[in-house]
Amino acid sequence: MARRFKKTRPIKWLLLSFIVIAGIYPIAVLHYYTDSGKQQQQQQQLLGDDSLRPPWVAKTATTNTTVPNNINDDHAGKQLLDNVNPVNKHNASIISSSSSSSSSSSSSSTNSTNLHKKTTSDVIVYLAQFSTHHSSYGNQLDSNQIPITGINKLNKSLTLLYSNYATQFPTDVLIFYEDNLNAPSPQIMNELKRNHGPNLQFRPLDKKKHWSLPYGLQRWEHYTWMRPAFSIGYRLMMRWYAILIWFYLSEEGYTHVMRLDDDSYIHSKIEYNMFDYMRNNKIRYGFVQPTYEPGGEAFDALVDGYLNKNPNVTSQNLIQSYKQDRGVGFYNNFFMADVSFFITPPAASLLTLIDRSKLIFTQRTGDLVIQSAVARLFLKPEEVHWFRDLTYEHMTLCGKEKCGPLIHKGCPQNGGVSRGKGYTHAEWMTFATEQVRNRFANNPKKCSVPINHYFVGAEDVRTCSRLGSKCGFYLKMVSGVNDTVVEDMAWLNKVYDGGKMVMVEKML
């Protein structure tokens, strides 16, 4: 009997297993397809916002447009350009009527703001923070370590912008903000509009379309990403300026854009229309301050893979120039751009690939790196303009006890003030000393703020701006390189700090 049991036991287990599997399998299959359907539906909803769908591609009831696979297909490129300019053709919007009807009362007020009739095809944009606490840099302090609010910085920036440019050359000014508790109050908005004119508008960024993580990323993963001290909000900002803004502006009917930060300050009078200058001289991208910032191994590998797969996408001369030193870039807290360049191939194709890679989030690949790479790879140097004729300031102060050698808390960490035209050397020294370096006179750490004939501030921009530096091989080729102050050879080898010559540089 025992022997018979041993022989039949495997058969019983086999039959039992078959019965269990037969019962579970239909349930598992049903669960799989139900869950898969939910995931596909969720993914499609996300794609309808802006995640894996190229953000410059409109989603309509009758059109399923994608960036052409063949980036050299001129017909496909023209077709894409037609599809991403619905406003110009039919005054259409990609926002469906259903989403409009479900908007909250605050969204209704926003929509009424968006009905403001644009005055030109040009626009100046800000992305402002209105609190005293920066999501990545912490509490915002001035050079004397006194708390300063985002609204104070923005008001100063707008005052200088209008007095030195926008009053003489009126254009729309859009101030974007994250639509949350950090939003400006109605009183602040009304006051700024009253002080600076009716062309000033406030635009909240839609949480689903413009201010959300791409599909597949979760907020809790932030602490596993490279350089987690930079917040999710900071990375969303980088995605906005690198990827999403171009389609937004095209949808609104704008063709050219200037970006400023809330702490970007134009200190000199601009006597010409900068947008007209770009159009008349066929300039497609412009900057004020060059800088040096490598993209990292992952970004370099992605770009190389794209270029290897599409060897004829741009000229070999531009590829070789880019690969000679990929770190040469544009400090894009100020930039000017032809919007159409970024929403059509090949720029649009590379931007799509970058966005899908999620490197902006996982590797902290910045909008500076992305814009610089796209402009250098796909634009001839004469289509890139260096605006050296205006005095411009953007300066980030160290918020930690120490941010590097000789960079202590409250001292300049990045950026500074670039000298434009209109100063004698004595006037520039006075301005740089009294208006810039003296701000840090009370810092107990004794900030180092060197002054030379074209710049005062941190090392990054000061070093890269020299035509004899590692950035010079590219800067010598761009438009506007000679539109600068008269060179004084007695100044070219001097850098001053605290009234004393502290180092010697060869500028040219």
Short mmCIF file of C-alpha atoms in Angstrom, two decimals:
data_model
loop_
_atom_site.label_atom_id
_atom_site.label_comp_id
_atom_site.label_asym_id
_atom_site.label_seq_id
_atom_site.Cartn_x
_atom_site.Cartn_y
_atom_site.Cartn_z
CA MET A 1 0.00 0.00 0.00
CA ALA A 2 2.81 2.34 0.82
CA ARG A 3 4.50 1.48 -2.44
CA ARG A 4 1.27 2.26 -4.39
CA PHE A 5 0.94 5.62 -2.61
CA LYS A 6 4.45 6.60 -3.62
CA LYS A 7 3.65 5.86 -7.23
CA THR A 8 0.36 7.76 -7.33
CA ARG A 9 1.39 10.82 -5.30
CA PRO A 10 3.00 12.67 -8.24
CA ILE A 11 -0.17 12.15 -10.27
CA LYS A 12 -2.32 13.59 -7.49
CA TRP A 13 -0.08 16.62 -7.14
CA LEU A 14 -0.14 17.12 -10.89
CA LEU A 15 -3.93 16.99 -10.99
CA LEU A 16 -4.19 19.35 -8.02
CA SER A 17 -1.77 21.81 -9.63
CA PHE A 18 -3.76 21.69 -12.87
CA ILE A 19 -7.00 22.46 -11.04
CA VAL A 20 -5.42 25.42 -9.19
CA ILE A 21 -3.84 26.84 -12.33
CA ALA A 22 -7.05 26.39 -14.30
CA GLY A 23 -8.90 28.38 -11.67
CA ILE A 24 -6.33 31.16 -11.21
CA TYR A 25 -5.31 31.71 -14.83
CA PRO A 26 -8.54 33.37 -16.05
CA ILE A 27 -8.50 35.67 -13.03
CA ALA A 28 -4.85 36.57 -13.65
CA VAL A 29 -5.49 37.24 -17.33
CA LEU A 30 -8.50 39.40 -16.54
CA HIS A 31 -6.51 41.32 -13.93
CA TYR A 32 -3.63 41.77 -16.36
CA TYR A 33 -5.72 43.23 -19.13
CA THR A 34 -7.78 45.34 -16.76
CA ASP A 35 -4.64 46.74 -15.11
CA SER A 36 -2.93 47.11 -18.46
CA GLY A 37 -5.93 48.97 -19.79
CA LYS A 38 -5.87 51.31 -16.81
CA GLN A 39 -2.15 51.91 -17.28
CA GLN A 40 -2.60 52.59 -20.99
CA GLN A 41 -5.48 54.93 -20.26
CA GLN A 42 -3.42 56.74 -17.62
CA GLN A 43 -0.45 56.91 -19.95
CA GLN A 44 -2.60 58.26 -22.76
CA GLN A 45 -3.99 60.92 -20.46
CA LEU A 46 -0.46 61.89 -19.52
CA LEU A 47 0.58 61.86 -23.14
CA GLY A 48 -2.30 64.17 -23.84
CA ASP A 49 -0.76 66.63 -21.40
CA ASP A 50 2.91 66.76 -22.31
CA SER A 51 4.90 63.78 -21.08
CA LEU A 52 6.12 61.41 -23.76
CA ARG A 53 4.24 63.29 -26.46
CA PRO A 54 6.55 65.95 -27.90
CA PRO A 55 5.37 69.08 -26.08
CA TRP A 56 5.30 71.19 -29.26
CA VAL A 57 2.84 68.78 -30.96
CA ALA A 58 -0.81 69.78 -30.69
CA LYS A 59 -3.33 67.14 -29.66
CA THR A 60 -6.65 67.71 -31.40
CA ALA A 61 -9.66 65.57 -32.12
CA THR A 62 -8.72 65.15 -35.77
CA THR A 63 -4.91 65.36 -35.76
CA ASN A 64 -2.33 62.93 -34.49
CA THR A 65 0.87 64.76 -35.27
CA THR A 66 4.30 63.54 -34.27
CA VAL A 67 7.78 64.78 -34.88
CA PRO A 68 8.83 63.23 -38.21
CA ASN A 69 11.09 60.20 -37.89
CA ASN A 70 13.07 61.46 -40.85
CA ILE A 71 14.45 64.73 -39.53
CA ASN A 72 15.70 65.61 -42.99
CA ASP A 73 12.20 65.41 -44.49
CA ASP A 74 11.48 69.03 -45.42
CA HIS A 75 7.84 68.33 -46.25
CA ALA A 76 7.29 66.66 -42.89
CA GLY A 77 9.04 69.54 -41.16
CA LYS A 78 6.80 72.09 -42.86
CA GLN A 79 3.76 69.99 -42.00
CA LEU A 80 4.84 69.96 -38.36
CA LEU A 81 5.31 73.74 -38.38
CA ASP A 82 1.78 74.16 -39.75
CA ASN A 83 0.37 71.96 -37.02
CA VAL A 84 2.12 73.72 -34.15
CA ASN A 85 0.82 77.13 -35.07
CA PRO A 86 -2.95 76.63 -34.70
CA VAL A 87 -3.38 80.12 -33.26
CA ASN A 88 -2.08 81.79 -36.39
CA LYS A 89 -4.47 79.80 -38.61
CA HIS A 90 -7.71 79.34 -36.74
CA ASN A 91 -7.28 80.98 -33.35
CA ALA A 92 -7.52 77.43 -32.04
CA SER A 93 -6.38 76.14 -28.67
CA ILE A 94 -5.12 72.71 -27.70
CA ILE A 95 -7.07 72.98 -24.46
CA SER A 96 -10.23 70.92 -24.90
CA SER A 97 -13.63 72.31 -24.10
CA SER A 98 -14.12 69.64 -21.44
CA SER A 99 -11.03 70.74 -19.52
CA SER A 100 -12.08 74.34 -19.88
CA SER A 101 -15.52 73.63 -18.48
CA SER A 102 -14.03 71.85 -15.47
CA SER A 103 -11.71 74.71 -14.58
CA SER A 104 -11.97 76.25 -11.15
CA SER A 105 -12.93 79.85 -10.51
CA SER A 106 -9.26 80.75 -10.22
CA SER A 107 -8.68 79.22 -13.65
CA SER A 108 -11.54 81.29 -15.00
CA SER A 109 -9.86 84.45 -13.85
CA THR A 110 -6.67 83.20 -15.45
CA ASN A 111 -8.46 82.58 -18.73
CA SER A 112 -9.79 86.11 -18.69
CA THR A 113 -6.22 87.31 -18.24
CA ASN A 114 -5.14 85.23 -21.23
CA LEU A 115 -7.71 87.01 -23.38
CA HIS A 116 -5.46 90.06 -23.29
CA LYS A 117 -4.75 90.94 -26.88
CA LYS A 118 -1.07 90.58 -27.62
CA THR A 119 0.47 93.73 -29.03
CA THR A 120 3.37 92.24 -30.97
CA SER A 121 4.79 88.89 -32.03
CA ASP A 122 7.58 89.43 -29.47
CA VAL A 123 7.46 88.66 -25.78
CA ILE A 124 9.63 88.98 -22.66
CA VAL A 125 9.14 86.19 -20.12
CA TYR A 126 9.86 85.66 -16.44
CA LEU A 127 9.34 82.64 -14.19
CA ALA A 128 9.00 84.26 -10.79
CA GLN A 129 9.02 83.11 -7.18
CA PHE A 130 7.19 85.35 -4.75
CA SER A 131 8.37 83.98 -1.40
CA THR A 132 11.51 84.57 0.64
CA HIS A 133 12.46 80.89 0.38
CA HIS A 134 13.93 79.44 -2.81
CA SER A 135 13.14 75.75 -3.36
CA SER A 136 16.83 74.93 -4.02
CA TYR A 137 18.89 77.84 -2.65
CA GLY A 138 16.98 78.28 0.61
CA ASN A 139 16.10 81.61 2.19
CA GLN A 140 16.78 84.46 -0.21
CA LEU A 141 19.18 87.01 1.21
CA ASP A 142 20.84 90.08 -0.24
CA SER A 143 24.59 90.80 -0.05
CA ASN A 144 24.19 92.04 3.54
CA GLN A 145 22.38 88.82 4.54
CA ILE A 146 19.06 90.64 4.85
CA PRO A 147 16.01 88.62 3.73
CA ILE A 148 14.71 89.67 0.33
CA THR A 149 11.46 88.56 -1.25
CA GLY A 150 10.93 87.45 -4.81
CA ILE A 151 8.55 90.37 -5.35
CA ASN A 152 11.26 92.87 -4.40
CA LYS A 153 13.68 91.39 -6.91
CA LEU A 154 11.04 91.16 -9.62
CA ASN A 155 9.94 94.76 -9.11
CA LYS A 156 13.54 95.96 -9.40
CA SER A 157 14.07 93.90 -12.55
CA LEU A 158 10.88 95.21 -14.14
CA THR A 159 11.69 98.80 -13.21
CA LEU A 160 15.09 98.56 -14.92
CA LEU A 161 13.63 96.69 -17.89
CA TYR A 162 10.98 99.33 -18.56
CA SER A 163 13.20 102.34 -17.90
CA ASN A 164 16.02 101.05 -20.09
CA TYR A 165 14.12 99.24 -22.83
CA ALA A 166 10.44 98.28 -22.72
CA THR A 167 8.98 101.77 -22.42
CA GLN A 168 10.72 102.87 -25.62
CA PHE A 169 10.06 99.54 -27.37
CA PRO A 170 6.74 98.22 -25.98
CA THR A 171 6.19 94.49 -25.99
CA ASP A 172 4.24 91.95 -24.00
CA VAL A 173 5.78 90.84 -20.71
CA LEU A 174 4.55 87.49 -19.33
CA ILE A 175 5.27 86.54 -15.73
CA PHE A 176 4.81 82.80 -15.22
CA TYR A 177 4.45 81.31 -11.78
CA GLU A 178 3.71 77.94 -10.22
CA ASP A 179 -0.01 77.79 -9.53
CA ASN A 180 0.08 77.02 -5.82
CA LEU A 181 0.40 78.82 -2.51
CA ASN A 182 3.39 80.68 -3.95
CA ALA A 183 1.12 82.53 -6.38
CA PRO A 184 1.12 86.35 -6.23
CA SER A 185 -1.82 87.98 -4.56
CA PRO A 186 -4.26 90.07 -6.64
CA GLN A 187 -2.91 93.16 -4.88
CA ILE A 188 0.64 92.41 -6.02
CA MET A 189 -0.46 91.73 -9.58
CA ASN A 190 -2.50 94.94 -9.75
CA GLU A 191 0.33 96.99 -8.27
CA LEU A 192 2.89 95.67 -10.77
CA LYS A 193 0.51 96.24 -13.67
CA ARG A 194 -0.20 99.76 -12.45
CA ASN A 195 3.51 100.52 -12.11
CA HIS A 196 4.66 98.99 -15.39
CA GLY A 197 1.78 99.08 -17.88
CA PRO A 198 -1.07 97.03 -19.35
CA ASN A 199 1.21 94.76 -21.41
CA LEU A 200 2.32 93.03 -18.20
CA GLN A 201 0.47 89.74 -17.70
CA PHE A 202 0.57 86.95 -15.11
CA ARG A 203 0.26 83.34 -16.22
CA PRO A 204 0.00 80.31 -13.90
CA LEU A 205 1.66 77.17 -15.21
CA ASP A 206 -0.79 74.32 -15.54
CA LYS A 207 0.04 71.59 -13.02
CA LYS A 208 -0.67 68.80 -15.50
CA LYS A 209 0.62 70.28 -18.74
CA HIS A 210 3.60 72.35 -17.67
CA TRP A 211 4.48 71.62 -14.06
CA SER A 212 4.37 67.87 -13.49
CA LEU A 213 6.85 65.02 -13.66
CA PRO A 214 7.09 63.13 -16.95
CA TYR A 215 5.32 59.78 -17.14
CA GLY A 216 7.24 57.07 -15.30
CA LEU A 217 8.82 59.28 -12.61
CA GLN A 218 7.63 59.48 -9.01
CA ARG A 219 8.26 62.30 -6.56
CA TRP A 220 9.75 59.98 -3.94
CA GLU A 221 12.50 59.03 -6.41
CA HIS A 222 13.91 62.56 -6.17
CA TYR A 223 16.30 61.52 -3.40
CA THR A 224 17.88 58.92 -5.68
CA TRP A 225 18.54 61.44 -8.46
CA MET A 226 21.86 63.16 -9.00
CA ARG A 227 22.36 66.28 -6.86
CA PRO A 228 19.13 65.93 -4.84
CA ALA A 229 19.69 69.32 -3.19
CA PHE A 230 18.15 70.74 -6.35
CA SER A 231 14.43 70.41 -5.79
CA ILE A 232 11.80 68.92 -8.07
CA GLY A 233 10.55 72.45 -8.65
CA TYR A 234 13.99 73.50 -9.87
CA ARG A 235 14.05 70.57 -12.31
CA LEU A 236 10.56 71.44 -13.53
CA MET A 237 11.85 74.96 -14.18
CA MET A 238 14.70 73.52 -16.26
CA ARG A 239 12.27 71.41 -18.28
CA TRP A 240 10.06 74.45 -18.84
CA TYR A 241 12.86 76.54 -20.34
CA ALA A 242 14.52 73.67 -22.19
CA ILE A 243 11.51 71.86 -23.62
CA LEU A 244 8.01 73.19 -22.96
CA ILE A 245 8.11 76.95 -23.35
CA TRP A 246 8.58 76.88 -27.12
CA PHE A 247 5.26 75.24 -27.84
CA TYR A 248 3.43 77.41 -25.32
CA LEU A 249 4.68 80.58 -26.98
CA SER A 250 4.01 79.28 -30.49
CA GLU A 251 0.46 78.44 -29.48
CA GLU A 252 0.07 82.01 -28.25
CA GLY A 253 1.29 83.35 -31.60
CA TYR A 254 4.67 84.67 -30.45
CA THR A 255 7.63 84.30 -32.80
CA HIS A 256 10.52 85.71 -30.70
CA VAL A 257 11.21 85.62 -26.98
CA MET A 258 13.53 87.22 -24.43
CA ARG A 259 13.94 85.52 -21.07
CA LEU A 260 14.84 87.28 -17.84
CA ASP A 261 14.99 86.02 -14.26
CA ASP A 262 13.44 87.95 -11.40
CA ASP A 263 17.01 88.89 -10.41
CA SER A 264 18.11 89.88 -13.93
CA TYR A 265 18.95 93.58 -14.09
CA ILE A 266 19.56 95.66 -17.23
CA HIS A 267 21.63 98.62 -16.07
CA SER A 268 22.20 100.49 -19.35
CA LYS A 269 19.93 102.16 -21.88
CA ILE A 270 19.21 100.08 -24.98
CA GLU A 271 18.64 102.39 -27.93
CA TYR A 272 17.40 99.88 -30.49
CA ASN A 273 14.69 97.23 -30.81
CA MET A 274 16.51 93.99 -29.98
CA PHE A 275 13.85 91.81 -31.59
CA ASP A 276 13.99 93.77 -34.84
CA TYR A 277 17.76 93.45 -34.73
CA MET A 278 17.44 89.68 -34.59
CA ARG A 279 14.99 89.55 -37.47
CA ASN A 280 16.88 91.99 -39.66
CA ASN A 281 20.20 90.20 -39.15
CA LYS A 282 18.83 86.64 -39.26
CA ILE A 283 19.84 85.96 -35.67
CA ARG A 284 18.09 82.95 -34.14
CA TYR A 285 19.63 82.84 -30.66
CA GLY A 286 21.22 85.53 -28.49
CA PHE A 287 22.98 85.69 -25.12
CA VAL A 288 24.86 88.18 -22.93
CA GLN A 289 27.08 86.09 -20.66
CA PRO A 290 29.00 83.01 -21.84
CA THR A 291 29.87 80.38 -19.28
CA TYR A 292 31.26 76.87 -19.00
CA GLU A 293 29.13 73.92 -17.89
CA PRO A 294 29.66 70.34 -19.14
CA GLY A 295 26.56 68.23 -19.64
CA GLY A 296 27.94 65.03 -18.13
CA GLU A 297 28.57 61.55 -19.47
CA ALA A 298 24.92 60.54 -19.85
CA PHE A 299 24.02 63.67 -21.81
CA ASP A 300 27.12 63.39 -24.00
CA ALA A 301 26.30 59.75 -24.78
CA LEU A 302 22.73 60.66 -25.70
CA VAL A 303 23.83 63.45 -28.05
CA ASP A 304 26.51 61.24 -29.62
CA GLY A 305 23.98 58.48 -30.20
CA TYR A 306 21.65 60.93 -31.89
CA LEU A 307 24.41 62.30 -34.13
CA ASN A 308 25.63 58.80 -35.02
CA LYS A 309 22.12 57.76 -35.99
CA ASN A 310 21.58 60.98 -37.97
CA PRO A 311 25.00 61.84 -39.42
CA ASN A 312 23.61 64.35 -41.93
CA VAL A 313 21.43 66.25 -39.50
CA THR A 314 23.91 69.14 -39.34
CA SER A 315 27.28 70.07 -40.80
CA GLN A 316 30.41 68.22 -39.79
CA ASN A 317 32.04 71.57 -39.01
CA LEU A 318 29.39 72.32 -36.37
CA ILE A 319 29.68 68.83 -34.90
CA GLN A 320 33.46 69.12 -34.68
CA SER A 321 33.21 72.59 -33.14
CA TYR A 322 30.75 71.32 -30.54
CA LYS A 323 32.85 68.27 -29.70
CA GLN A 324 36.02 70.36 -29.45
CA ASP A 325 34.70 71.47 -26.06
CA ARG A 326 31.09 70.68 -25.20
CA GLY A 327 31.18 72.74 -22.00
CA VAL A 328 31.11 76.13 -23.75
CA GLY A 329 27.63 77.50 -23.20
CA PHE A 330 25.34 80.45 -22.65
CA TYR A 331 24.27 81.66 -19.22
CA ASN A 332 20.60 81.60 -20.17
CA ASN A 333 19.04 83.61 -17.36
CA PHE A 334 19.06 86.03 -20.29
CA PHE A 335 18.51 84.69 -23.77
CA MET A 336 16.69 85.71 -26.93
CA ALA A 337 15.42 83.17 -29.41
CA ASP A 338 13.49 82.57 -32.59
CA VAL A 339 10.73 80.26 -31.34
CA SER A 340 10.35 78.45 -34.66
CA PHE A 341 13.92 77.16 -34.44
CA PHE A 342 13.10 75.09 -31.35
CA ILE A 343 9.76 73.65 -32.55
CA THR A 344 10.93 72.30 -35.91
CA PRO A 345 13.45 69.58 -36.78
CA PRO A 346 16.25 69.00 -36.20
CA ALA A 347 16.15 70.95 -32.91
CA ALA A 348 12.69 69.58 -32.07
CA SER A 349 13.81 66.01 -32.70
CA LEU A 350 16.78 66.25 -30.34
CA LEU A 351 14.68 68.02 -27.70
CA THR A 352 12.14 65.19 -27.88
CA LEU A 353 14.88 62.64 -27.30
CA ILE A 354 16.28 64.62 -24.37
CA ASP A 355 12.84 64.96 -22.78
CA ARG A 356 12.09 61.26 -23.13
CA SER A 357 15.45 60.39 -21.55
CA LYS A 358 14.36 62.18 -18.33
CA LEU A 359 17.96 63.31 -17.80
CA ILE A 360 16.68 66.72 -16.74
CA PHE A 361 15.34 65.03 -13.61
CA THR A 362 17.58 62.03 -12.98
CA GLN A 363 20.90 63.69 -13.85
CA ARG A 364 20.02 67.37 -13.33
CA THR A 365 20.84 68.17 -16.96
CA GLY A 366 20.17 71.89 -17.08
CA ASP A 367 18.35 74.07 -19.58
CA LEU A 368 21.63 75.95 -20.00
CA VAL A 369 23.35 72.79 -21.24
CA ILE A 370 20.43 71.79 -23.46
CA GLN A 371 19.91 75.18 -25.11
CA SER A 372 23.65 75.61 -25.64
CA ALA A 373 24.01 72.18 -27.26
CA VAL A 374 21.04 72.66 -29.58
CA ALA A 375 22.14 76.16 -30.65
CA ARG A 376 25.77 75.15 -31.21
CA LEU A 377 24.89 71.99 -33.14
CA PHE A 378 22.21 73.37 -35.44
CA LEU A 379 22.94 77.09 -35.86
CA LYS A 380 25.81 78.64 -37.74
CA PRO A 381 27.91 80.89 -35.47
CA GLU A 382 26.71 83.97 -37.37
CA GLU A 383 23.13 83.03 -36.35
CA VAL A 384 24.11 83.24 -32.67
CA HIS A 385 24.58 86.77 -31.28
CA TRP A 386 26.58 87.90 -28.26
CA PHE A 387 24.91 91.05 -26.91
CA ARG A 388 28.03 92.71 -25.53
CA ASP A 389 26.69 96.26 -25.76
CA LEU A 390 24.41 96.27 -22.70
CA THR A 391 25.32 96.28 -19.03
CA TYR A 392 23.62 93.25 -17.55
CA GLU A 393 23.58 91.70 -14.09
CA HIS A 394 22.67 88.27 -12.85
CA MET A 395 24.43 87.11 -9.72
CA THR A 396 23.82 84.08 -7.50
CA LEU A 397 25.11 84.33 -3.94
CA CYS A 398 26.40 81.41 -1.92
CA GLY A 399 23.73 80.24 0.51
CA LYS A 400 25.86 77.74 2.42
CA GLU A 401 28.76 78.33 4.75
CA LYS A 402 31.10 77.71 1.83
CA CYS A 403 30.45 77.02 -1.86
CA GLY A 404 34.03 76.66 -3.07
CA PRO A 405 37.52 78.15 -2.69
CA LEU A 406 37.15 81.76 -1.54
CA ILE A 407 33.36 81.55 -2.02
CA HIS A 408 31.85 82.03 1.41
CA LYS A 409 28.26 82.51 2.49
CA GLY A 410 26.78 85.66 0.96
CA CYS A 411 29.55 86.01 -1.63
CA PRO A 412 29.11 85.78 -5.42
CA GLN A 413 28.97 82.13 -6.49
CA ASN A 414 27.85 82.45 -10.11
CA GLY A 415 27.48 85.31 -12.55
CA GLY A 416 28.01 89.00 -12.00
CA VAL A 417 27.77 92.21 -14.02
CA SER A 418 28.87 92.43 -17.66
CA ARG A 419 29.99 95.84 -18.88
CA GLY A 420 28.23 97.30 -21.89
CA LYS A 421 28.91 100.40 -23.92
CA GLY A 422 28.76 103.93 -22.56
CA TYR A 423 31.37 103.83 -19.80
CA THR A 424 34.84 105.22 -19.79
CA HIS A 425 37.26 102.98 -17.91
CA ALA A 426 37.15 105.31 -14.91
CA GLU A 427 33.33 105.30 -14.94
CA TRP A 428 33.26 101.52 -15.16
CA MET A 429 35.65 101.20 -12.22
CA THR A 430 33.46 103.55 -10.20
CA PHE A 431 30.29 101.65 -11.08
CA ALA A 432 31.83 98.23 -10.46
CA THR A 433 33.28 99.33 -7.13
CA GLU A 434 30.44 101.40 -5.69
CA GLN A 435 27.44 99.56 -7.13
CA VAL A 436 28.69 96.00 -7.03
CA ARG A 437 31.74 95.24 -4.89
CA ASN A 438 30.79 97.57 -2.04
CA ARG A 439 27.58 95.58 -1.51
CA PHE A 440 29.74 92.96 0.15
CA ALA A 441 31.83 95.32 2.27
CA ASN A 442 30.09 94.25 5.49
CA ASN A 443 30.40 90.53 4.89
CA PRO A 444 32.60 89.16 7.71
CA LYS A 445 34.11 86.61 5.30
CA LYS A 446 35.56 89.38 3.08
CA CYS A 447 34.20 88.32 -0.30
CA SER A 448 36.56 88.30 -3.26
CA VAL A 449 34.91 90.30 -6.06
CA PRO A 450 37.47 90.88 -8.84
CA ILE A 451 36.95 93.65 -11.39
CA ASN A 452 38.38 93.71 -14.88
CA HIS A 453 37.65 95.85 -17.88
CA TYR A 454 34.51 93.97 -18.98
CA PHE A 455 33.12 92.15 -15.93
CA VAL A 456 32.81 92.14 -12.14
CA GLY A 457 31.70 89.05 -10.25
CA ALA A 458 32.24 85.31 -9.98
CA GLU A 459 34.83 83.31 -11.83
CA ASP A 460 32.57 81.29 -14.14
CA VAL A 461 31.45 84.07 -16.49
CA ARG A 462 34.58 86.19 -15.93
CA THR A 463 36.85 83.37 -17.08
CA CYS A 464 34.77 82.15 -20.02
CA SER A 465 34.23 85.65 -21.42
CA ARG A 466 37.93 86.00 -22.21
CA LEU A 467 38.57 85.35 -25.87
CA GLY A 468 41.87 83.80 -24.87
CA SER A 469 40.15 81.26 -22.60
CA LYS A 470 39.00 77.75 -23.47
CA CYS A 471 35.67 79.29 -24.53
CA GLY A 472 37.30 81.71 -26.94
CA PHE A 473 37.58 79.37 -29.95
CA TYR A 474 33.79 79.44 -30.28
CA LEU A 475 33.07 82.97 -29.06
CA LYS A 476 35.39 84.45 -31.70
CA MET A 477 33.06 83.10 -34.39
CA VAL A 478 29.69 84.37 -33.16
CA SER A 479 27.90 87.52 -34.23
CA GLY A 480 28.50 90.56 -32.02
CA VAL A 481 31.91 89.52 -30.74
CA ASN A 482 33.35 92.91 -31.75
CA ASP A 483 30.40 94.99 -30.48
CA THR A 484 32.03 95.88 -27.19
CA VAL A 485 33.93 98.52 -25.33
CA VAL A 486 37.06 100.04 -26.83
CA GLU A 487 39.97 97.90 -25.73
CA ASP A 488 42.58 99.58 -23.57
CA MET A 489 45.74 97.50 -23.56
CA ALA A 490 46.71 98.92 -20.19
CA TRP A 491 43.59 97.26 -18.79
CA LEU A 492 43.80 93.98 -20.62
CA ASN A 493 46.31 92.47 -18.20
CA LYS A 494 44.78 93.71 -14.97
CA VAL A 495 42.17 92.38 -12.60
CA TYR A 496 41.39 94.40 -9.50
CA ASP A 497 40.06 93.27 -6.16
CA GLY A 498 39.72 95.70 -3.31
CA GLY A 499 41.62 98.37 -5.25
CA LYS A 500 44.67 96.13 -5.69
CA MET A 501 45.78 94.18 -8.72
CA VAL A 502 45.45 90.58 -7.57
CA MET A 503 46.08 88.56 -10.71
CA VAL A 504 47.16 88.89 -14.31
CA GLU A 505 45.14 87.63 -17.25
CA LYS A 506 45.60 87.85 -20.96
CA MET A 507 42.18 88.85 -22.25
CA LEU A 508 42.62 88.55 -25.98
#
